[in-house]
Short mmCIF file of C-alpha atoms in Angstrom, two decimals:
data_model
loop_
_atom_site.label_atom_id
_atom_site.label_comp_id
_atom_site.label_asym_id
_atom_site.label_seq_id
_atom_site.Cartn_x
_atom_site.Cartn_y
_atom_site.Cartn_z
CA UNK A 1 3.46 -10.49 -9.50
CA UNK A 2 5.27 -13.82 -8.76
CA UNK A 3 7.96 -12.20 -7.11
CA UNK A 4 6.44 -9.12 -5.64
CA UNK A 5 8.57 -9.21 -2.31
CA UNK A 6 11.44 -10.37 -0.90
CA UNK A 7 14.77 -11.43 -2.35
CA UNK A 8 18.55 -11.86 -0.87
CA UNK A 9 21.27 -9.73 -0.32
CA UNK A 10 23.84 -12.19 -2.55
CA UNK A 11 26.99 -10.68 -0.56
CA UNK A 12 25.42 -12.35 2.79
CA UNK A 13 24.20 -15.33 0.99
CA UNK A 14 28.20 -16.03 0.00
CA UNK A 15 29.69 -15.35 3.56
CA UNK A 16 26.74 -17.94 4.52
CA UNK A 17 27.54 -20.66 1.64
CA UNK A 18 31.24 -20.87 2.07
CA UNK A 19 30.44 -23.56 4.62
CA UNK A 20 28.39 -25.45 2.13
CA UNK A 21 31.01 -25.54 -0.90
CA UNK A 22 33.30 -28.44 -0.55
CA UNK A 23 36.94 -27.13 -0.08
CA UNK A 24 38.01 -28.71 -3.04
CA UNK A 25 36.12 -27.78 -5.37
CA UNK A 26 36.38 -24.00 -4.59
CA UNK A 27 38.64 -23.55 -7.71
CA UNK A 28 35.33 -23.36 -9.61
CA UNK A 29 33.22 -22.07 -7.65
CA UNK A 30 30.40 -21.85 -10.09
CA UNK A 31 30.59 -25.74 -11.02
CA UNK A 32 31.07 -26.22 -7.20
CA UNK A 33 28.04 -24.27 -6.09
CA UNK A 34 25.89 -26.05 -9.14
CA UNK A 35 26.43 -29.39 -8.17
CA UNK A 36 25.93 -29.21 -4.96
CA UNK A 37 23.84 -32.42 -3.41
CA UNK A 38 20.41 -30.86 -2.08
CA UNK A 39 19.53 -31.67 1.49
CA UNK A 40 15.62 -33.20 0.64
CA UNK A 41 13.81 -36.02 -0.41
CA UNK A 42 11.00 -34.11 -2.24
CA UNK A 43 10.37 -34.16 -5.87
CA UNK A 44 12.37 -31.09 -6.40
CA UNK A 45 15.25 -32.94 -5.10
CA UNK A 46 15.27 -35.83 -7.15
CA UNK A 47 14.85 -33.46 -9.77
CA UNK A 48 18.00 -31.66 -9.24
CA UNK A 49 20.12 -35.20 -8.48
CA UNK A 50 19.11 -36.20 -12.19
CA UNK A 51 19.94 -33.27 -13.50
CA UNK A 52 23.31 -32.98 -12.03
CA UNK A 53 23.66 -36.65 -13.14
CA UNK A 54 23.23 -36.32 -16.74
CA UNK A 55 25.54 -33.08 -16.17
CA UNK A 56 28.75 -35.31 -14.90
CA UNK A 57 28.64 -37.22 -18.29
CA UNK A 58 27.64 -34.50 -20.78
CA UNK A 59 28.93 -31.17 -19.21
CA UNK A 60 28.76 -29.05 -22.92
CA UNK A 61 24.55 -29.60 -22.39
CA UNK A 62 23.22 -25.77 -22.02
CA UNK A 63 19.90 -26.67 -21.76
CA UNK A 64 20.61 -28.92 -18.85
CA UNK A 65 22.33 -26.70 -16.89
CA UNK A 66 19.61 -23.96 -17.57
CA UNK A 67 17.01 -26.57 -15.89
CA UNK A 68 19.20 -27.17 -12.88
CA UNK A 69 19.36 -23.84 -12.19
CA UNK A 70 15.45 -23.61 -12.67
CA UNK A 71 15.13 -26.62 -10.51
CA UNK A 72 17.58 -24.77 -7.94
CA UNK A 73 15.08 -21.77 -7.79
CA UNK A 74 12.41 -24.48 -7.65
CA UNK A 75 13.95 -25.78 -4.51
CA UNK A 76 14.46 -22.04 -3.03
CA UNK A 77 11.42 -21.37 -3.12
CA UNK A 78 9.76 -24.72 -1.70
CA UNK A 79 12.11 -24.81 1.43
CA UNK A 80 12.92 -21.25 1.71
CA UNK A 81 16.48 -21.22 2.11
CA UNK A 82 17.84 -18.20 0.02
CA UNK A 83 21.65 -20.46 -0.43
CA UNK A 84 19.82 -22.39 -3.28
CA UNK A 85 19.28 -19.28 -5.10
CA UNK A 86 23.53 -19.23 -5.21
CA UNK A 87 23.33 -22.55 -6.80
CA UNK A 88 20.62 -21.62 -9.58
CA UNK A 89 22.86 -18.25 -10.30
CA UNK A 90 26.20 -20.68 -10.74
CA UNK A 91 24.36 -22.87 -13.65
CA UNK A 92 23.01 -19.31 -15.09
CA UNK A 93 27.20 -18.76 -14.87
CA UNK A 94 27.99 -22.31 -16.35
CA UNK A 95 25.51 -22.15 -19.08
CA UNK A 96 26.18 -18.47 -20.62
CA UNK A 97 30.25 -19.62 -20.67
CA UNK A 98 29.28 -22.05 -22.73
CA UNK A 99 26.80 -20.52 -24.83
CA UNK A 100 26.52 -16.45 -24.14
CA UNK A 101 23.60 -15.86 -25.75
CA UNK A 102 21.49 -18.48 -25.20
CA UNK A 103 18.20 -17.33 -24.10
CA UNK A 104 17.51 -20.09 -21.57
CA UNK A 105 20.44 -18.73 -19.71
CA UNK A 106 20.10 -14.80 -19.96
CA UNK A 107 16.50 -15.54 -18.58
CA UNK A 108 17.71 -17.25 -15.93
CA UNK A 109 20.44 -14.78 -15.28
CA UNK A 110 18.15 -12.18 -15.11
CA UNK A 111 15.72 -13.57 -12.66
CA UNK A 112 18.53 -14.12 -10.15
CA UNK A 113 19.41 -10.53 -10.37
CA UNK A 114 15.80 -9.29 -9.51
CA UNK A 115 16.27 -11.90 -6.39
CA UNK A 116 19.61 -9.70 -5.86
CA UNK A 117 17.72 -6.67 -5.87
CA UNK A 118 20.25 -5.59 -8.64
CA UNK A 119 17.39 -4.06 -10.25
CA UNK A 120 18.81 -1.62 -13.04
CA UNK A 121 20.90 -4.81 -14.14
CA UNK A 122 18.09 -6.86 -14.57
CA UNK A 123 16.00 -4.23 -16.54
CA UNK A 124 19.35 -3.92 -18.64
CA UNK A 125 19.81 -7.48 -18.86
CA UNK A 126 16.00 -8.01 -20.14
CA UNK A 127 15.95 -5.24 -22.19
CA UNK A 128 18.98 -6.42 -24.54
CA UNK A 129 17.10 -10.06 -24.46
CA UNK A 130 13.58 -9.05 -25.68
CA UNK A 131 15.97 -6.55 -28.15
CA UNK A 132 17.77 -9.47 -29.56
CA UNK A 133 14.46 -11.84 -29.03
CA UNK A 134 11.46 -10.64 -28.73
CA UNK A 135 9.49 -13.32 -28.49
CA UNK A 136 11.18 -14.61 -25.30
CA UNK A 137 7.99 -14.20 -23.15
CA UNK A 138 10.05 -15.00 -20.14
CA UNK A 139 12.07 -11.76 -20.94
CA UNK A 140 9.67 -9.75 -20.94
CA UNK A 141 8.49 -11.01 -17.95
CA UNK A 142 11.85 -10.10 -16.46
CA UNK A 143 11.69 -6.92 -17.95
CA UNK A 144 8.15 -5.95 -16.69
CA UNK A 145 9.32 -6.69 -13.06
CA UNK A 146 12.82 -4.94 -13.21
CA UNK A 147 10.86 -2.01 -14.22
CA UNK A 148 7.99 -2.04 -11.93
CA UNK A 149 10.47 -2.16 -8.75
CA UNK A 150 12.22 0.92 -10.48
CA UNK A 151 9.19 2.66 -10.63
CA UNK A 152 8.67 2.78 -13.76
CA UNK A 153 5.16 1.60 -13.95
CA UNK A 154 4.05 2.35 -17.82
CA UNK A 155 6.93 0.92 -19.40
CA UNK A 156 6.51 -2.12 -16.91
CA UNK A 157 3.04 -2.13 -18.29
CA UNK A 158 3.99 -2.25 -21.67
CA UNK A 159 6.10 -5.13 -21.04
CA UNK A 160 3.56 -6.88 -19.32
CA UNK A 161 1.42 -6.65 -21.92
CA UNK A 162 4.11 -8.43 -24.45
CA UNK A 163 4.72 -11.02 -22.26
CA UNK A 164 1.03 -11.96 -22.09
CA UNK A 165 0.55 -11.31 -25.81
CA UNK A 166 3.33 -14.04 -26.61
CA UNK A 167 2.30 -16.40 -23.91
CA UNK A 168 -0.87 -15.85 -22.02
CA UNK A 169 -0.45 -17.74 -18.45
CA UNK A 170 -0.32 -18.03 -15.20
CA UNK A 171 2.78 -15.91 -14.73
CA UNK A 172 1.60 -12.76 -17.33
CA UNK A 173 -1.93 -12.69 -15.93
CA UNK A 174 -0.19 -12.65 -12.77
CA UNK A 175 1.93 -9.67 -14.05
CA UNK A 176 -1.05 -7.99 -14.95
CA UNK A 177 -3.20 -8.15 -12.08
CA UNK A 178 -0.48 -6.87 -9.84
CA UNK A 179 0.27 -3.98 -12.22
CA UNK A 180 -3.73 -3.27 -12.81
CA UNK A 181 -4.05 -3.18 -8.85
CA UNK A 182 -1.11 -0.46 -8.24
CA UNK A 183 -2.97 1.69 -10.74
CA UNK A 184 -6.23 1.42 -8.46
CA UNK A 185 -8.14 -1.02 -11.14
CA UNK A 186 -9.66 -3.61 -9.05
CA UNK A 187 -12.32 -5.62 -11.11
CA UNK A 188 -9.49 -5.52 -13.45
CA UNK A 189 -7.32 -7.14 -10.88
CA UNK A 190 -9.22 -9.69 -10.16
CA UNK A 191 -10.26 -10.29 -13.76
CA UNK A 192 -6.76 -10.97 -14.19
CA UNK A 193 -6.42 -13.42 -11.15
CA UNK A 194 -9.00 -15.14 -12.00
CA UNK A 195 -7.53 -16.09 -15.85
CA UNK A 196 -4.29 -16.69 -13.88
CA UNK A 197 -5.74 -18.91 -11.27
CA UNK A 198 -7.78 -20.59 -14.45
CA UNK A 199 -4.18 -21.16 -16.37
CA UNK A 200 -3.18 -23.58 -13.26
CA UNK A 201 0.23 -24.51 -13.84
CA UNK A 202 2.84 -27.53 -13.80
CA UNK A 203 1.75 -29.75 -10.56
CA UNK A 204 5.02 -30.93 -10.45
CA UNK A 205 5.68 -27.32 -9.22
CA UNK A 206 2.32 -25.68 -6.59
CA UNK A 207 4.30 -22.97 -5.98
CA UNK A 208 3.13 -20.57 -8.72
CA UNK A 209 -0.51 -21.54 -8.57
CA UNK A 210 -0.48 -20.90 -4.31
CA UNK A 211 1.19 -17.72 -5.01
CA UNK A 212 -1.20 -16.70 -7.65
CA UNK A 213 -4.37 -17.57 -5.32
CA UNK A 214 -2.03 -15.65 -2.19
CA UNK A 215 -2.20 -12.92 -4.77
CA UNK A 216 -5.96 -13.36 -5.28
CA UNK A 217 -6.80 -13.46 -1.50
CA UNK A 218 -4.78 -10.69 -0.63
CA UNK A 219 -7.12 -8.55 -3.10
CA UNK A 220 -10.19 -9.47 -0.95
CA UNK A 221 -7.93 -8.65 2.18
CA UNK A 222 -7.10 -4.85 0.72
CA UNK A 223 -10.54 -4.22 0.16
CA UNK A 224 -11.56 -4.88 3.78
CA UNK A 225 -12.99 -8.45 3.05
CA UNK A 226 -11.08 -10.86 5.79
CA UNK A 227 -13.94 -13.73 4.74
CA UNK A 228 -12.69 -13.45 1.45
CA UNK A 229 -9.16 -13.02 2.19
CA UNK A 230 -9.19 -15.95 4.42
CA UNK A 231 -11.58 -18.09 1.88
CA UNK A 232 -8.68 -17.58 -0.41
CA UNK A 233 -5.64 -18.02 1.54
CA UNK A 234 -7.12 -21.47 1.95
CA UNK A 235 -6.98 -22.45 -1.21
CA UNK A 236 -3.31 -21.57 -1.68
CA UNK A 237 -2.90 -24.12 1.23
CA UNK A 238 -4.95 -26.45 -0.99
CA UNK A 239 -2.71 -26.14 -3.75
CA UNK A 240 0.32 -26.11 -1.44
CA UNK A 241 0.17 -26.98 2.33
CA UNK A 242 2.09 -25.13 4.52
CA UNK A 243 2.72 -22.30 2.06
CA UNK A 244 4.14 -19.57 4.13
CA UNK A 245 2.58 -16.59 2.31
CA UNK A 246 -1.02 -18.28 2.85
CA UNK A 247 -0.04 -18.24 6.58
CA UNK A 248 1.07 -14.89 6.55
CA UNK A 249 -2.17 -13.97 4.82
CA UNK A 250 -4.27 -15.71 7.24
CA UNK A 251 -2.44 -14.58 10.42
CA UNK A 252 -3.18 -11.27 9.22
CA UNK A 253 -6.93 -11.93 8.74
CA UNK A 254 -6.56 -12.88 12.32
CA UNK A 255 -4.84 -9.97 13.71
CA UNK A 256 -7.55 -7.68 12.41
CA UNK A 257 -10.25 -9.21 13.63
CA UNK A 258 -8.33 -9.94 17.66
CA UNK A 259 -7.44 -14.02 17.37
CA UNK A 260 -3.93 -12.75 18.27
CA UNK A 261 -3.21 -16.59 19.58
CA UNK A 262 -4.35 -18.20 16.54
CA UNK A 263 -2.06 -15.44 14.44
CA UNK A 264 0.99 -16.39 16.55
CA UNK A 265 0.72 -19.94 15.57
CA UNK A 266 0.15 -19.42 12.13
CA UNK A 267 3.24 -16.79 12.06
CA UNK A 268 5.43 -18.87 13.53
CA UNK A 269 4.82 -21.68 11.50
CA UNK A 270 5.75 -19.26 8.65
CA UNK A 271 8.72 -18.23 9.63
CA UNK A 272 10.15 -21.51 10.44
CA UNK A 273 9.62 -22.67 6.62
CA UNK A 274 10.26 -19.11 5.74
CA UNK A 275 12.53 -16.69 7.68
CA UNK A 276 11.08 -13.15 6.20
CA UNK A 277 11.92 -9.95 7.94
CA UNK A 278 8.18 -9.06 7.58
CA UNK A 279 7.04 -12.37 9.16
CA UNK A 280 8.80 -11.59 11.99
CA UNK A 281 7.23 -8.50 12.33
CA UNK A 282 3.85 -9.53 12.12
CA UNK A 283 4.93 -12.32 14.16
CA UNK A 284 6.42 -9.89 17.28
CA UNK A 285 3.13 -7.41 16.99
CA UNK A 286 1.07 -10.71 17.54
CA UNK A 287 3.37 -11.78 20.21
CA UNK A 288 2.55 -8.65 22.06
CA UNK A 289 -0.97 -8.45 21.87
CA UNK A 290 -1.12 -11.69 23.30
CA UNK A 291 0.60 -10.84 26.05
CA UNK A 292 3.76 -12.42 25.68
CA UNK A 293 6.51 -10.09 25.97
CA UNK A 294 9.87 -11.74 25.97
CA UNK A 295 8.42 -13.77 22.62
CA UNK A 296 7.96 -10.07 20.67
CA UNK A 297 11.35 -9.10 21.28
CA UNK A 298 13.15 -12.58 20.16
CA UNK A 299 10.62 -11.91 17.44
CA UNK A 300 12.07 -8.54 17.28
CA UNK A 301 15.43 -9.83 17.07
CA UNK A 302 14.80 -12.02 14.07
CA UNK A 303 13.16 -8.54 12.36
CA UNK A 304 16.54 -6.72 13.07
CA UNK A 305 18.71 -9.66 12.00
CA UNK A 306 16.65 -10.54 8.86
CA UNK A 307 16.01 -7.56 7.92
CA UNK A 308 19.82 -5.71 8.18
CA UNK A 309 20.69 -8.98 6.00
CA UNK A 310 18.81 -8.49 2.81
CA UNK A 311 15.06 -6.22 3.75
CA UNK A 312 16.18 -2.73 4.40
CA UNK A 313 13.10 -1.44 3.30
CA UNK A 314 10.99 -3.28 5.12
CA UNK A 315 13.05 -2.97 8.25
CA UNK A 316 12.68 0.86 7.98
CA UNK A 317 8.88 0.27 7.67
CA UNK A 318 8.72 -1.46 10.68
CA UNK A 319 10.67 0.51 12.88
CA UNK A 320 8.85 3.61 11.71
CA UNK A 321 5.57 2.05 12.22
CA UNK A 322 6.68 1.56 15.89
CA UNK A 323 8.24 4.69 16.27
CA UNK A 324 11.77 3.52 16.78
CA UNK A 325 15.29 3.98 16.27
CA UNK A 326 14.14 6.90 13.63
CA UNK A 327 17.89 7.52 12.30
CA UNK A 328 18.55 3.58 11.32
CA UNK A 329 14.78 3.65 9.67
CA UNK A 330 15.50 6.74 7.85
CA UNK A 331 19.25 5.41 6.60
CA UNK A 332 17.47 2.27 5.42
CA UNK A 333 14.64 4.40 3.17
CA UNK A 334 17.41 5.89 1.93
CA UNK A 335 19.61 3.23 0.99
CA UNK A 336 16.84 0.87 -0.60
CA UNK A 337 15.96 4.37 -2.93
CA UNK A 338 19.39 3.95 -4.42
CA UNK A 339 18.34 0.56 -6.30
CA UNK A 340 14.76 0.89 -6.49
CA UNK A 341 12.27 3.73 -6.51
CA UNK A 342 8.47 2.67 -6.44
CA UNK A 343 5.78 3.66 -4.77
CA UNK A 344 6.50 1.35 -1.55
CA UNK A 345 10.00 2.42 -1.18
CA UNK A 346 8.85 6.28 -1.07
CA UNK A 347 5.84 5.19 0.89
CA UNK A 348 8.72 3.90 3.82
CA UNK A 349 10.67 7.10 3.06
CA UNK A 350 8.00 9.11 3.53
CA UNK A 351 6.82 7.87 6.78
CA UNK A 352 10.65 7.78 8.32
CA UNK A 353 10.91 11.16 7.37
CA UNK A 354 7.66 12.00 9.42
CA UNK A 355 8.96 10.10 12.62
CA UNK A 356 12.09 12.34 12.24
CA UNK A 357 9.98 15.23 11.86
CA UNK A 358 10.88 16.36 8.57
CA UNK A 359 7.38 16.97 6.91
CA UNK A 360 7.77 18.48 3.95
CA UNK A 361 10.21 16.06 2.92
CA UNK A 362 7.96 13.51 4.32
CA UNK A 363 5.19 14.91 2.28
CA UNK A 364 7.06 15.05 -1.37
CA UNK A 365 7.93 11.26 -0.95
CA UNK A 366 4.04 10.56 0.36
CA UNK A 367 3.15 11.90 -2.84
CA UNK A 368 5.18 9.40 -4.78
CA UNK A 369 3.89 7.09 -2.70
CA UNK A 370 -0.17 7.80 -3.80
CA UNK A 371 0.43 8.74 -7.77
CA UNK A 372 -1.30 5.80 -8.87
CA UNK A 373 -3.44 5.79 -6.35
CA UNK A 374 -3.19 2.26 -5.12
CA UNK A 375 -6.07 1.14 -3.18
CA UNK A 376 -3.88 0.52 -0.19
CA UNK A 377 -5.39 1.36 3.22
CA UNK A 378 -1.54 2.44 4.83
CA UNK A 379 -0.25 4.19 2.00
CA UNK A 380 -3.88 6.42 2.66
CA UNK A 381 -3.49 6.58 6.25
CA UNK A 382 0.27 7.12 6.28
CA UNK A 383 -0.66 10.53 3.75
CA UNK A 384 -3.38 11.26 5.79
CA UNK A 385 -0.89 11.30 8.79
CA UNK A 386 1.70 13.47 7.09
CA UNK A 387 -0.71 16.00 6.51
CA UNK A 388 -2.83 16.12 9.67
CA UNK A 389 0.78 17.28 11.19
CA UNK A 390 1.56 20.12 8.52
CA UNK A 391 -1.71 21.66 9.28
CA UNK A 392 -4.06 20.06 6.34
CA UNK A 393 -6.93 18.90 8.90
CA UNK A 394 -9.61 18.37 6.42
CA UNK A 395 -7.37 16.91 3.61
CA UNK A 396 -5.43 14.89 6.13
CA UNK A 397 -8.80 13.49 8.49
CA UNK A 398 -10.08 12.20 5.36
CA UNK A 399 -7.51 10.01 4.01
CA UNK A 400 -6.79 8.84 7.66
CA UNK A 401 -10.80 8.22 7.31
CA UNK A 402 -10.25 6.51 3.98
CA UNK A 403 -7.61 3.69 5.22
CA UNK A 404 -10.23 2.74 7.99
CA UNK A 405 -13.01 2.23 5.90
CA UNK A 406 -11.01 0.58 3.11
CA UNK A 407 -9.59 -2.05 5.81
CA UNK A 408 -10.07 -1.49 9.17
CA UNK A 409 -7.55 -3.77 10.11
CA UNK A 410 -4.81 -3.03 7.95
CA UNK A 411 -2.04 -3.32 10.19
CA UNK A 412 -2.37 -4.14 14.00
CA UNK A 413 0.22 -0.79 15.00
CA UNK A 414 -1.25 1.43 12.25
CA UNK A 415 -5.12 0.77 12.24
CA UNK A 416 -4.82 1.22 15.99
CA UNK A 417 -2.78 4.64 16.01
CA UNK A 418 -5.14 5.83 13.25
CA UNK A 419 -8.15 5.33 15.18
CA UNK A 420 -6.42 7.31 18.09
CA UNK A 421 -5.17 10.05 15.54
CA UNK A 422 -8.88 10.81 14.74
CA UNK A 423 -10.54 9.59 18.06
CA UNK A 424 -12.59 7.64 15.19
CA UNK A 425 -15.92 6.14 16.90
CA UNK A 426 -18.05 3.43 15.31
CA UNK A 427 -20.35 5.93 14.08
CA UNK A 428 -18.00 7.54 11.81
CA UNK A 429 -16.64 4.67 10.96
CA UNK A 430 -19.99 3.89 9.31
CA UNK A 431 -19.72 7.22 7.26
CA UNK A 432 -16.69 6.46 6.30
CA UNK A 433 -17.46 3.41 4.70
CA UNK A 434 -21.15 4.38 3.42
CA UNK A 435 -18.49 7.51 1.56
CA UNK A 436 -16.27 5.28 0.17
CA UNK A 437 -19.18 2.89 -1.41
CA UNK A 438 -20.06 5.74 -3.13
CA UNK A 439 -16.82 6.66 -4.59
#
């Protein structure tokens, strides 16, 4: 999907913007938070200085304050700073009071509550849309992401499927190859990438094409292919230099296969353009294993703050994976279930609950967690885990088996404590993978 991960908590986005709004202009905050002059010099920025230009002398314009706020996401996205998403949401606000059901703005509406993990809204919001219009691609687009973080993965299917009947591009053949993946298709998948990666997209905008080849890569990378992966993240920096998610990518392909030094660079270039709880992460486990202690925990730091902010979920995973501060981890699973319940939120409760020693609880959620059987070397290791401690040896060994041979590298914590769960030598190692080619 195009907007598989991340998003902002909007209540710490507003403490953060009241700086930005000019004082006087608070009175309307929307109007005040719309026009705001961007910081840059890029395209994007120009962009939004027309727009708000043609807005001071014909205010009553929907459709211009619809692509302001598209240009606002635009610019979110290129310099990831999370405040523009506040501006795109106030010309979402400025648009619907002048027209309330224009579909331009409900669209836009919706996406910015996905970005506010406000997920049940959003599938509410897109369902009366596509009920009203249903040819509005775009809201079924909407729709087919609201309901794939709620767990709700045939409907979001369905949806999908609409979307890309109405308007087959980059973004629904995106949609699709996500959805096809969870559900353990892989040619599929990729069949999917490829006819998104073969749409292309505006070139006034890179972001959507990188994201789609990120996407594409990160296929190879899942399968155990770090060549392919890497070949791939490459071309999303092609397409869009510096792209943070084609760093991440890469820095993982170097993790797994020891460059720790050469992942540290590329991680911290990342995060500086990009300031993700799960870059950090990545970013404090490569720290480490290059031997530089006092960098993992700033690192760490950054995971806490960024994540407490707006990732609960993937704070949780990370402390669990590192076996620490098991009461916070669990409280975070917890919370993020409230708004969203797929398989990745009841793949972190699952393994908080195991840290806390609650195993059959642990188990019920790591069952969630693998009903579509997602070709997704943790989720298989972190079941495998689960059951090795309530006794299943056989059942347990060989999903712990499975993750290896899948990707042996999956995660630099992870891999490495399920090689020491099974005292896994090369040899069956080989097995394992020589068992899974015949699956």
């Amino acid at each position: 999907m195009l907007a598989v991960a991340g998003g902002v908590e909007l209540t710490a986005c507003q403490r953060r913007s009241e700086a930005r709004a000019p004082t006087a202009a608070i009175g309307d905050r929307p109007r005040s938070l719309a026009m705001l002059q961007p910081d840059g010099q890029l395209a994007v920025d120009a962009r939004i200085r027309g727009l708000q230009s043609r807005l001071q002398t014909s205010p009553t314009k929907v459709e211009v304050w619809v692509e302001l706020g598209q240009a606002w996401v635009r610019k979110a996205r290129s310099s990831g700073d999370s405040l523009h998403y506040l501006s795109a949401d106030a010309c979402a606000e400025m648009a619907l009071r002048l027209a309330p059901s224009d579909r331009g703005a409900l669209d836009l509406r919706g996406l910015m509550l996905l970005n506010e993990h406000r997920f049940e809204d959003a599938r509410k919001l897109a369902q009366s849309v596509v009920d009203t219009l249903p040819d509005d691609a775009q809201g079924w687009g909407n729709l087919a992401d609201a309901l794939t973080d709620l767990g709700r993965y045939d409907d979001a299917a369905h949806a999908a499927q609409r979307m890309m009947d109405l308007k087959p591009n980059l973004a629904s053949y995106a949609r699709a190859s996500y959805l096809l993946w969870l559900r353990g298709d892989v040619p599929g998948a990729k069949e999917s990438a490829r006819l998104a990666i073969d749409a292309g997209g505006d070139m006034r905008d890179p972001e959507p094409l990188a994201w789609v080849l990120v996407q594409a890569a990160t296929l190879f990378w899942q399968e155990g292919d770090p060549d392919g992966a890497d070949a791939g993240f490459d071309r999303a920096l092609l397409a869009k230099p510096g792209f943070p998610p084609a760093l991440v990518g890469k820095a993982r392909v170097a993790l797994a296969q020891g460059r720790s030094s050469v992942a540290v660079v590329l991680l911290q270039q990342a995060f500086e353009a990009r300031p993700l709880a799960e870059t950090a992460g990545l970013l404090a486990d490569a720290r480490r294993l290059s031997g530089d202690g006092p960098g993992a925990e700033a690192a760490e730091r950054e995971v806490l703050r960024e994540g407490r902010s707006g990732d609960g979920r993937t704070l949780s995973l990370y402390l669990s994976t590192h076996d620490r501060d098991a009461d916070e981890a669990l409280a975070l699973a917890e919370r993020e279930l409230a708004t969203r319940d797929d398989i990745y939120t009841e793949d972190a409760l699952g393994w908080a609950l195991y840290r806390k020693g609650r195993l059959s609880e642990a188990r019920a959620a790591s069952d969630k967690a693998m009903a579509l059987a997602t070709p997704d070397a943790r989720l298989f290791y972190h079941a495998g885990a689960i059951r090795l401690a309530e006794g299943e040896s056989t059942a347990g060994r060989a999903l712990v088996k499975r993750a290896l041979a899948l990707n042996a590298g999956f995660d630099p914590v992870g891999s490495r404590e399920a090689r020491a769960l099974l005292g896994t030598s090369a040899a069956e190692k080989k097995v394992a993978q020589a068992d899974l080619g015949r699956k």
